[in-house]
mmCIF file of C-alpha atoms in Angstrom:
data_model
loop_
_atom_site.group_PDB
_atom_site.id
_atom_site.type_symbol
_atom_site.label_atom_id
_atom_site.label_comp_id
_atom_site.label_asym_id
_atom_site.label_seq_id
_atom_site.Cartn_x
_atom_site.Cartn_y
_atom_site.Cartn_z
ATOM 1 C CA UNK A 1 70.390 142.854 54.007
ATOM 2 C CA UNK A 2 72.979 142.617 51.078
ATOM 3 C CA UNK A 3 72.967 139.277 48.957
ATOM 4 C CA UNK A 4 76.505 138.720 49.975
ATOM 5 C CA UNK A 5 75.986 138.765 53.685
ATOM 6 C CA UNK A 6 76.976 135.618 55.221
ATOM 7 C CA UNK A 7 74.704 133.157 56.894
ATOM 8 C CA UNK A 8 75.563 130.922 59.617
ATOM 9 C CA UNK A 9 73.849 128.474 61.783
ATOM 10 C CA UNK A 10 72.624 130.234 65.747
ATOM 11 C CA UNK A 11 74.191 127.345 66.994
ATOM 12 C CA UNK A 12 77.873 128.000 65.097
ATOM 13 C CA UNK A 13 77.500 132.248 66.432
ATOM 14 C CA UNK A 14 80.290 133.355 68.029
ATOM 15 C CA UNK A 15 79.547 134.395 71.566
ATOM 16 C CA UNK A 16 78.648 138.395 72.295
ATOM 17 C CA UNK A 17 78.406 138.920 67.933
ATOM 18 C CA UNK A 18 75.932 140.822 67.298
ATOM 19 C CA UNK A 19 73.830 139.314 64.459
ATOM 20 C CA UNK A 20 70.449 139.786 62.657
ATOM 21 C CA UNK A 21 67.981 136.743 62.540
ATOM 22 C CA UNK A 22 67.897 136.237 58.241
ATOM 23 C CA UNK A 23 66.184 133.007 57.944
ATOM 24 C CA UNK A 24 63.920 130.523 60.180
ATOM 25 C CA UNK A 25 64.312 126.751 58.736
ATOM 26 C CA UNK A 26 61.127 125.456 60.734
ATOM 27 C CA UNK A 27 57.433 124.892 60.623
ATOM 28 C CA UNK A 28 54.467 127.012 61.242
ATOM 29 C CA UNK A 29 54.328 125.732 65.342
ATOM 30 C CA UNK A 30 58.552 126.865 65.287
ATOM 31 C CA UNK A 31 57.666 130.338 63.632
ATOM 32 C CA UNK A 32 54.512 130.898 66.352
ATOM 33 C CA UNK A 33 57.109 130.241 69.309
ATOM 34 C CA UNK A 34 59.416 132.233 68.141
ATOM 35 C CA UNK A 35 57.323 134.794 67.698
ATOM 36 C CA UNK A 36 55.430 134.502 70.928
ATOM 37 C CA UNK A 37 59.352 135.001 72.564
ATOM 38 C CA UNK A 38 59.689 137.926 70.373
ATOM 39 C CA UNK A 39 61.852 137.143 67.879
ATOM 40 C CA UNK A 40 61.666 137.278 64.215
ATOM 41 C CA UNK A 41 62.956 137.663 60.808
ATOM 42 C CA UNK A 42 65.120 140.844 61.141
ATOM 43 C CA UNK A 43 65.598 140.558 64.575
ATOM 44 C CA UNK A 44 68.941 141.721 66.663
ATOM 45 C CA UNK A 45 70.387 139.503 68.968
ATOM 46 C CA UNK A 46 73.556 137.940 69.926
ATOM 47 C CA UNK A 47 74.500 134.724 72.072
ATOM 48 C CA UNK A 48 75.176 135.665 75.892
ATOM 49 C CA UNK A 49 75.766 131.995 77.547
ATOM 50 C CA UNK A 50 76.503 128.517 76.094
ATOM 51 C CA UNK A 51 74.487 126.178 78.458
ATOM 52 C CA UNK A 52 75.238 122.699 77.466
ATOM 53 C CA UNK A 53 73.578 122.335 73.987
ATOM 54 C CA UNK A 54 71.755 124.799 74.351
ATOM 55 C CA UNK A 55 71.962 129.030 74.356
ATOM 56 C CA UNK A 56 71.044 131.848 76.248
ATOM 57 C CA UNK A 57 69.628 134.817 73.884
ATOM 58 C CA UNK A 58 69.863 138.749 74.056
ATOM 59 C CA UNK A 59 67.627 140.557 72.057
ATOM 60 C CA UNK A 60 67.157 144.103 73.329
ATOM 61 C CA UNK A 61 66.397 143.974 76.835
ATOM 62 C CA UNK A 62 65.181 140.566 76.830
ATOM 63 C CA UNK A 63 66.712 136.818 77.079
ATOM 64 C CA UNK A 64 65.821 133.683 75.865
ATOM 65 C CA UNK A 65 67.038 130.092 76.174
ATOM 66 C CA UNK A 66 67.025 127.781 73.338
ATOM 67 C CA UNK A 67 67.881 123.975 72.642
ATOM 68 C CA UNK A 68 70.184 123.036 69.903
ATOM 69 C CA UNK A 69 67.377 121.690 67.826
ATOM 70 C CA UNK A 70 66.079 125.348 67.630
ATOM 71 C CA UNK A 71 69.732 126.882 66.953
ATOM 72 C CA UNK A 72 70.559 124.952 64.395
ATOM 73 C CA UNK A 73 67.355 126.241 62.858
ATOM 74 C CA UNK A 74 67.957 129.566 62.531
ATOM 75 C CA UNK A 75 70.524 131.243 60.525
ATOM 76 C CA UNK A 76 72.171 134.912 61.110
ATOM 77 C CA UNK A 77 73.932 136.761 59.494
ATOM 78 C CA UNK A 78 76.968 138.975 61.838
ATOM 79 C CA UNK A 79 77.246 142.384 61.985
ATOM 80 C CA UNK A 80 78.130 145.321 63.270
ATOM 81 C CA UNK A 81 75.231 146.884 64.820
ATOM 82 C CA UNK A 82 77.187 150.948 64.922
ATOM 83 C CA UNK A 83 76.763 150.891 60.836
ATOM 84 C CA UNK A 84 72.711 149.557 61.018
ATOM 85 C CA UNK A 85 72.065 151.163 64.475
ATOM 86 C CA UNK A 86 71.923 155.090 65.063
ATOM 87 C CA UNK A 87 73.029 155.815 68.224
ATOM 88 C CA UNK A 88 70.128 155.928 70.564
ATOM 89 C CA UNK A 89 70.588 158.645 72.593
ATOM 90 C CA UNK A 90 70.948 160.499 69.441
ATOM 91 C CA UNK A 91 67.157 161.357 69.153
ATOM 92 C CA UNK A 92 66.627 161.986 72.782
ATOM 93 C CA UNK A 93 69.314 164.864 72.202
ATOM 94 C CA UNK A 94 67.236 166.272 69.061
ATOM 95 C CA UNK A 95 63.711 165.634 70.599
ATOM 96 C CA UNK A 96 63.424 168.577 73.121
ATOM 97 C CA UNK A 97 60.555 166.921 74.780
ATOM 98 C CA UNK A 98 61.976 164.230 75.940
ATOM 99 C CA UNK A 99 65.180 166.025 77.050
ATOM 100 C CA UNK A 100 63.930 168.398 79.160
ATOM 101 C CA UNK A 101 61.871 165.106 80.997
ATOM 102 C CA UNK A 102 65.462 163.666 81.092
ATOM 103 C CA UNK A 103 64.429 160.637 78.970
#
């Protein structure tokens, strides 16, 4: 992550930006949750619903709700996940195994 990337609060994230989780202002019981939900430091996600105070997650496949005590402690930084994120049908194309199983 470049030292002039922009952090901003979860909470203040734009809806459907893509963003990578930089920094986790929180205890030790905050950073087990988290982690337990699957998210971490370098983590890609983006904000999918606004529910009350609260937020509704995407990262990868998976979604997660949060209160607003939670977004406000993690920061993100935006970004444009086509410069940090090859395309991923880009191996399956290269790997001949997995093409001919049609994966």
């Amino acid at each position: 992550m470049p030292q002039s990337a922009e952090l901003i609060r979860l909470s203040d994230l734009p809806q459907s930006t893509p963003a990578l989780l930089a920094e986790i202002q929180g205890g030790r019981h905050l950073m087990r949750r988290l982690l337990s939900l699957g998210l971490r430091q370098g983590s890609r996600l983006s904000v999918v619903q606004r529910r009350g105070q609260g937020l509704v997650l995407a990262t990868g496949e998976v979604r997660i709700a949060v209160g607003s005590g939670i977004a406000d402690k993690l920061w993100v930084t935006p970004c444009d996940l086509s410069e940090d994120d090859p395309d991923p049908d880009a191996e399956t194309a290269t790997d001949p195994a997995r093409s001919s199983m049609g994966l």
